[in-house]
C-alpha positions as a printed Julia matrix, in Angstrom:
170×3 Matrix{Float64}:
  18.75   7.87    2.51
  15.59   7.59    4.49
  15.5    7.51    8.28
  12.56   5.15    8.68
  10.06   5.38   11.47
  10.95   8.71   13.05
   8.65   9.01   16.03
  10.22  11.87   17.97
  11.97  15.15   17.43
  15.07  13.65   19.07
  15.24  11.05   16.3
  15.33  13.84   13.71
  18.05  15.7    15.58
  20.44  12.73   15.86
  23.77  14.29   14.86
  25.31  11.01   13.66
  22.43  10.44   11.25
  22.46  14.05   10.07
  26.24  14.03    9.55
  26.04  10.8     7.53
  23.26  12.25    5.39
  25.23  15.46    4.79
  28.28  13.47    3.66
  26.21  11.4     1.24
  24.5   14.52   -0.12
  27.85  16.33   -0.51
  29.24  13.29   -2.35
  26.21  13.52   -4.67
  25.08  10.04   -3.67
  21.84  11.57   -2.45
  19.93  14.44   -3.91
  17.04  14.72   -1.48
  16.78  13.84    2.18
  13.66  12.57    3.85
  12.18  10.58    6.68
   9.05   8.6     7.45
   6.89   8.92   10.52
   4.36   6.29   11.53
   3.69   7.2    15.15
   3.53  10.54   16.94
   3.53  11.89   13.4
   1.9   15.24   14.03
   4.64  16.45   16.4
   7.49  14.7    14.56
   6.51  15.85   11.08
   5.89  19.42   12.25
   9.39  19.49   13.77
  10.89  18.0    10.61
   9.22  20.61    8.43
  10.23  23.51   10.65
  13.81  22.24   10.89
  14.38  22.67    7.15
  16.95  19.86    6.96
  14.73  17.39    5.12
  13.29  17.78    1.63
  10.54  15.18    1.72
   8.49  13.4     4.38
   6.44  10.2     4.21
   3.57  10.31    6.69
  -0.02   9.34    7.37
  -2.49  11.37    5.3
  -5.98  10.1     4.6
  -9.63  11.11    4.6
  -9.79  10.77    8.39
  -6.63  12.7     9.23
  -7.85  15.51    6.99
 -11.19  15.88    8.73
 -11.58  17.68   12.04
 -14.81  15.77   12.79
 -12.9   12.53   13.38
  -9.5   13.82   14.44
  -8.83  12.84   18.0
 -11.05   9.77   17.89
  -9.5    6.39   18.35
  -8.58   4.59   15.16
  -8.52   0.87   14.63
  -5.06   0.29   13.21
  -4.44  -3.18   14.56
  -0.98  -3.37   12.98
   0.12  -0.36   15.04
  -2.0   -0.95   18.11
  -5.73  -0.41   18.4
  -6.86   2.74   20.07
  -4.34   5.19   18.68
  -5.89   8.6    18.15
  -6.43   9.83   14.63
  -4.37  13.0    14.3
  -5.51  16.07   12.37
  -2.86  16.55    9.69
  -4.38  19.5     7.85
  -1.91  21.92    9.42
   1.02  19.71    8.43
   0.15  19.98    4.76
  -0.2   23.75    4.89
   3.13  24.12    6.7
   4.9   21.71    4.32
   3.56  23.59    1.32
   4.67  26.92    2.81
   8.19  25.54    3.45
   8.36  23.74    0.08
   8.74  20.3     1.68
   7.41  17.36   -0.3
   4.81  15.21    1.41
   4.33  11.59    0.44
   1.01  10.35    1.81
   0.79   6.83    3.19
  -2.04   4.8     4.7
  -4.46   6.56    2.38
  -6.48   3.41    1.74
  -5.5    1.17    4.64
  -8.85  -0.1     5.81
  -7.54  -1.08    9.23
  -6.39   2.45    9.96
  -9.45   4.29    8.84
 -12.2    4.74   11.37
 -15.89   3.94   10.98
 -16.82   7.39    9.52
 -14.66   6.83    6.43
 -17.54   6.11    4.06
 -19.48   9.1     5.35
 -16.46  11.35    4.78
 -15.97   9.95    1.28
 -19.66  10.64    0.62
 -19.06  14.3     1.43
 -15.99  14.47   -0.8
 -17.41  12.7    -3.86
 -20.83  12.79   -5.51
 -23.1    9.81   -4.97
 -22.78   8.83   -8.62
 -18.97   8.89   -8.58
 -17.52   6.36  -11.01
 -14.6    5.68   -8.67
 -14.4    2.62   -6.42
 -13.93   3.14   -2.69
 -10.21   2.39   -3.05
  -9.9    4.91   -5.89
 -11.78   7.6    -3.96
  -9.44   7.15   -0.99
  -6.37   7.55   -3.22
  -7.9   10.42   -5.2
  -8.89  12.24   -2.02
  -5.31  12.13   -0.72
  -3.85  13.22   -4.05
  -6.16  16.22   -4.15
  -5.02  17.59   -0.79
  -2.97  20.77   -1.16
   0.56  19.96   -0.04
   0.52  16.27   -0.97
   3.2   15.57   -3.57
   2.47  11.88   -4.11
   0.63   8.94   -2.63
   2.02   5.56   -1.69
  -0.7    3.38   -3.07
  -1.97   0.69   -0.77
  -2.84  -2.44   -2.63
  -3.87  -5.89   -1.62
  -4.38  -7.25   -5.12
  -3.92  -6.54   -8.82
  -7.31  -4.81   -8.97
  -6.06  -2.13   -6.54
  -3.0   -1.56   -8.73
  -5.16  -1.14  -11.85
  -7.46   1.24   -9.99
  -4.51   3.31   -8.74
  -3.16   3.6   -12.28
  -6.59   4.87  -13.42
  -6.6    7.5   -10.66
  -3.07   8.6   -11.56
  -4.03   8.94  -15.21
  -7.07  11.1   -14.44
């Protein structure tokens, strides 16, 4: 079971949700427990990791959230409201790895979320003659971050799916 859209520590501490998840886990209907966080994710995910109740977390990890030079700047995620700050998630990955919590990265290649410096950051992470497309480099970058267990591939077309398969096979 997956509490979707946790955006506060209170959401994670909801006893009714936790009790229901425990019952399902005890009945062997669930093996792993997790949650997703789309907003206020730095605080919420940190609390979820430290709590130790959840096994896996789906959250925003991308080239911008993993770079202190752009963390804190306003992003341009129009689906979630323009002007939200880009949060520095480097500490989340280190803490998750230390606590053995799986991290599923999302919004790794969502062009609306990523700020203007994205291409510059990708240029620092990959050589100029990289054979990977921009979409592939975004996915590959996220997969290479210590603490990331898997990436939810963002795709707008069949080409993105084929490119993601190539990255996964590399």
